[in-house]
mmCIF file of C-alpha atoms in Angstrom:
data_model
loop_
_atom_site.group_PDB
_atom_site.id
_atom_site.type_symbol
_atom_site.label_atom_id
_atom_site.label_comp_id
_atom_site.label_asym_id
_atom_site.label_seq_id
_atom_site.Cartn_x
_atom_site.Cartn_y
_atom_site.Cartn_z
ATOM 1 C CA MET H 27 82.857 67.925 -17.735
ATOM 2 C CA LEU H 28 80.960 65.839 -15.202
ATOM 3 C CA ARG H 29 81.738 66.247 -11.543
ATOM 4 C CA PRO H 30 82.148 63.191 -9.327
ATOM 5 C CA VAL H 31 79.040 62.240 -7.367
ATOM 6 C CA GLU H 32 79.145 61.314 -3.699
ATOM 7 C CA VAL H 33 76.974 59.720 -1.053
ATOM 8 C CA GLU H 34 77.313 59.416 2.720
ATOM 9 C CA VAL H 35 75.018 57.199 4.764
ATOM 10 C CA GLU H 36 74.915 56.315 8.443
ATOM 11 C CA LEU H 37 73.885 52.665 8.443
ATOM 12 C CA ALA H 38 71.494 51.291 11.051
ATOM 13 C CA ARG H 39 72.717 48.004 12.512
ATOM 14 C CA GLY H 40 70.427 45.135 11.597
ATOM 15 C CA LEU H 41 69.593 42.496 9.040
ATOM 16 C CA SER H 42 69.023 45.001 6.231
ATOM 17 C CA VAL H 43 72.275 46.955 6.657
ATOM 18 C CA ALA H 44 74.101 45.314 3.726
ATOM 19 C CA SER H 45 71.049 45.743 1.495
ATOM 20 C CA GLU H 46 70.827 49.431 2.440
ATOM 21 C CA ALA H 47 74.513 49.916 1.574
ATOM 22 C CA ARG H 48 74.186 48.076 -1.757
ATOM 23 C CA SER H 49 71.185 50.228 -2.668
ATOM 24 C CA ALA H 50 73.102 53.425 -1.881
ATOM 25 C CA VAL H 51 75.985 52.362 -4.144
ATOM 26 C CA ARG H 52 73.632 51.262 -6.964
ATOM 27 C CA GLU H 53 71.846 54.612 -6.781
ATOM 28 C CA LEU H 54 75.157 56.483 -6.791
ATOM 29 C CA LEU H 55 76.327 54.621 -9.905
ATOM 30 C CA GLY H 56 73.001 55.067 -11.692
ATOM 31 C CA ASP H 57 73.268 54.490 -15.424
ATOM 32 C CA GLY H 58 76.885 55.653 -15.498
ATOM 33 C CA ALA H 59 78.509 52.241 -15.109
ATOM 34 C CA SER H 60 78.521 48.830 -16.749
ATOM 35 C CA ASP H 61 76.542 45.943 -15.304
ATOM 36 C CA SER H 62 79.735 44.099 -14.344
ATOM 37 C CA PHE H 63 81.146 47.218 -12.647
ATOM 38 C CA VAL H 64 77.940 47.650 -10.633
ATOM 39 C CA SER H 65 77.963 43.956 -9.725
ATOM 40 C CA ASP H 66 81.555 44.127 -8.438
ATOM 41 C CA ALA H 67 80.813 47.376 -6.589
ATOM 42 C CA VAL H 68 77.786 46.035 -4.730
ATOM 43 C CA LEU H 69 79.532 42.724 -3.948
ATOM 44 C CA ALA H 70 82.572 44.462 -2.418
ATOM 45 C CA THR H 71 80.329 46.944 -0.583
ATOM 46 C CA SER H 72 78.292 44.104 0.870
ATOM 47 C CA GLU H 73 81.442 42.315 2.065
ATOM 48 C CA LEU H 74 82.840 45.414 3.802
ATOM 49 C CA VAL H 75 79.542 46.241 5.490
ATOM 50 C CA THR H 76 78.982 42.655 6.606
ATOM 51 C CA ASN H 77 82.507 42.505 8.070
ATOM 52 C CA ALA H 78 81.906 45.774 9.930
ATOM 53 C CA LEU H 79 78.598 44.488 11.277
ATOM 54 C CA VAL H 80 80.063 41.178 12.440
ATOM 55 C CA HIS H 81 83.341 42.479 13.884
ATOM 56 C CA SER H 82 82.300 45.740 15.538
ATOM 57 C CA ASP H 83 79.714 47.416 17.716
ATOM 58 C CA GLY H 84 78.322 50.881 17.343
ATOM 59 C CA VAL H 85 77.673 53.067 14.353
ATOM 60 C CA LEU H 86 78.505 52.044 10.799
ATOM 61 C CA ALA H 87 78.962 54.621 8.070
ATOM 62 C CA LEU H 88 79.290 54.373 4.305
ATOM 63 C CA SER H 89 80.759 57.002 2.034
ATOM 64 C CA ALA H 90 81.313 56.626 -1.682
ATOM 65 C CA CYS H 91 82.504 58.728 -4.579
ATOM 66 C CA PHE H 92 81.993 57.919 -8.267
ATOM 67 C CA ASP H 93 83.791 59.752 -11.060
ATOM 68 C CA ARG H 94 81.869 58.872 -14.235
ATOM 69 C CA GLU H 95 84.454 60.341 -16.582
ATOM 70 C CA ARG H 96 87.290 58.262 -15.140
ATOM 71 C CA GLY H 97 85.125 55.212 -14.424
ATOM 72 C CA TRP H 98 86.477 55.293 -10.853
ATOM 73 C CA LEU H 99 84.645 54.397 -7.643
ATOM 74 C CA ARG H 100 85.833 54.563 -4.043
ATOM 75 C CA VAL H 101 83.725 53.127 -1.226
ATOM 76 C CA GLU H 102 84.609 53.521 2.451
ATOM 77 C CA VAL H 103 82.957 51.760 5.389
ATOM 78 C CA SER H 104 83.735 53.041 8.874
ATOM 79 C CA ASP H 105 83.068 51.278 12.163
ATOM 80 C CA SER H 106 83.972 51.576 15.840
ATOM 81 C CA THR H 107 86.659 48.881 16.032
ATOM 82 C CA ARG H 108 90.295 50.001 15.912
ATOM 83 C CA SER H 109 91.588 46.597 14.826
ATOM 84 C CA LEU H 110 92.637 46.821 11.163
ATOM 85 C CA PRO H 111 91.489 43.961 8.926
ATOM 86 C CA ARG H 112 93.673 41.487 7.107
ATOM 87 C CA ILE H 113 93.022 38.595 4.771
ATOM 88 C CA PRO H 114 93.289 35.537 7.040
ATOM 89 C CA ASP H 115 95.079 32.314 6.278
ATOM 90 C CA ARG H 116 92.355 29.751 5.710
ATOM 91 C CA ALA H 117 92.132 26.000 5.847
ATOM 92 C CA PRO H 118 90.646 24.549 2.617
ATOM 93 C CA ASN H 119 87.454 23.412 4.359
ATOM 94 C CA GLN H 120 87.035 26.435 6.654
ATOM 95 C CA VAL H 121 83.682 28.222 6.545
ATOM 96 C CA GLY H 122 83.756 32.024 6.512
ATOM 97 C CA GLY H 123 86.673 34.413 6.301
ATOM 98 C CA LEU H 124 86.343 34.984 2.554
ATOM 99 C CA GLY H 125 85.086 38.586 2.584
ATOM 100 C CA LEU H 126 88.326 40.526 2.253
ATOM 101 C CA GLY H 127 89.665 38.005 -0.264
ATOM 102 C CA VAL H 128 86.587 38.672 -2.389
ATOM 103 C CA VAL H 129 87.115 42.431 -2.054
ATOM 104 C CA ALA H 130 90.763 42.024 -3.084
ATOM 105 C CA GLN H 131 89.763 39.937 -6.123
ATOM 106 C CA VAL H 132 87.109 42.286 -7.533
ATOM 107 C CA SER H 133 88.630 45.652 -6.652
ATOM 108 C CA SER H 134 91.491 47.616 -8.145
ATOM 109 C CA ALA H 135 92.810 48.378 -4.655
ATOM 110 C CA TRP H 136 91.694 48.127 -1.047
ATOM 111 C CA GLY H 137 92.993 49.009 2.370
ATOM 112 C CA SER H 138 92.200 50.431 5.764
ATOM 113 C CA PHE H 139 93.240 53.197 8.109
ATOM 114 C CA PRO H 140 92.530 54.121 11.728
ATOM 115 C CA ILE H 141 90.180 56.982 12.512
ATOM 116 C CA GLU H 142 89.469 58.737 15.805
ATOM 117 C CA ARG H 143 86.645 56.394 16.785
ATOM 118 C CA GLY H 144 87.606 53.173 15.002
ATOM 119 C CA LYS H 145 88.686 52.429 11.459
ATOM 120 C CA THR H 146 87.738 52.847 7.832
ATOM 121 C CA VAL H 147 88.066 50.062 5.274
ATOM 122 C CA TRP H 148 87.934 51.067 1.621
ATOM 123 C CA PHE H 149 88.101 49.734 -1.912
ATOM 124 C CA GLU H 150 88.445 51.285 -5.345
ATOM 125 C CA LEU H 151 87.209 50.045 -8.700
ATOM 126 C CA LEU H 152 88.212 51.156 -12.168
ATOM 127 C CA GLN H 153 85.836 50.497 -15.031
ATOM 128 C CA SER H 154 87.669 49.195 -18.066
ATOM 129 C CA PRO H 155 87.007 51.061 -21.352
ATOM 130 C CA VAL H 156 85.846 47.768 -22.891
ATOM 131 C CA ASP H 157 83.099 47.425 -20.242
ATOM 132 C CA ALA H 158 82.049 51.071 -20.358
ATOM 133 C CA GLY H 159 79.203 50.337 -22.799
ATOM 134 C CA ASP H 160 77.970 47.213 -20.976
ATOM 135 C CA GLY H 161 74.453 47.851 -19.736
ATOM 136 C CA GLN H 162 74.141 51.241 -21.387
ATOM 137 C CA PRO H 163 70.987 52.100 -23.360
#
């Protein structure tokens, strides 16, 4: 029986913050997930981190847990803003504002909750049994 693996990272604000978060999630998943699962995981992670960077000040933190046996991943991004996110109504030609819609499309579930010094936004992914062999040696 494999135990879930976890990672927690305090993210330094800057141009490489999303890349740092994506790398942490890729490393966490290792060879235990399909290519499409990893792709969705890093895309959703990047969107949450970018939103936190754009809409907050202060420290950003990433925590993630991957259960290989269940094919389940949960990623949480915390920031210093108490305002909870929502998927905005968008005009067809509007630039930006797609991040949470992307997260909603690729994830199994997503949400947010207030914390003492801001909020945490999270998503979960479930790897389908059909994709479990994708990308495996």
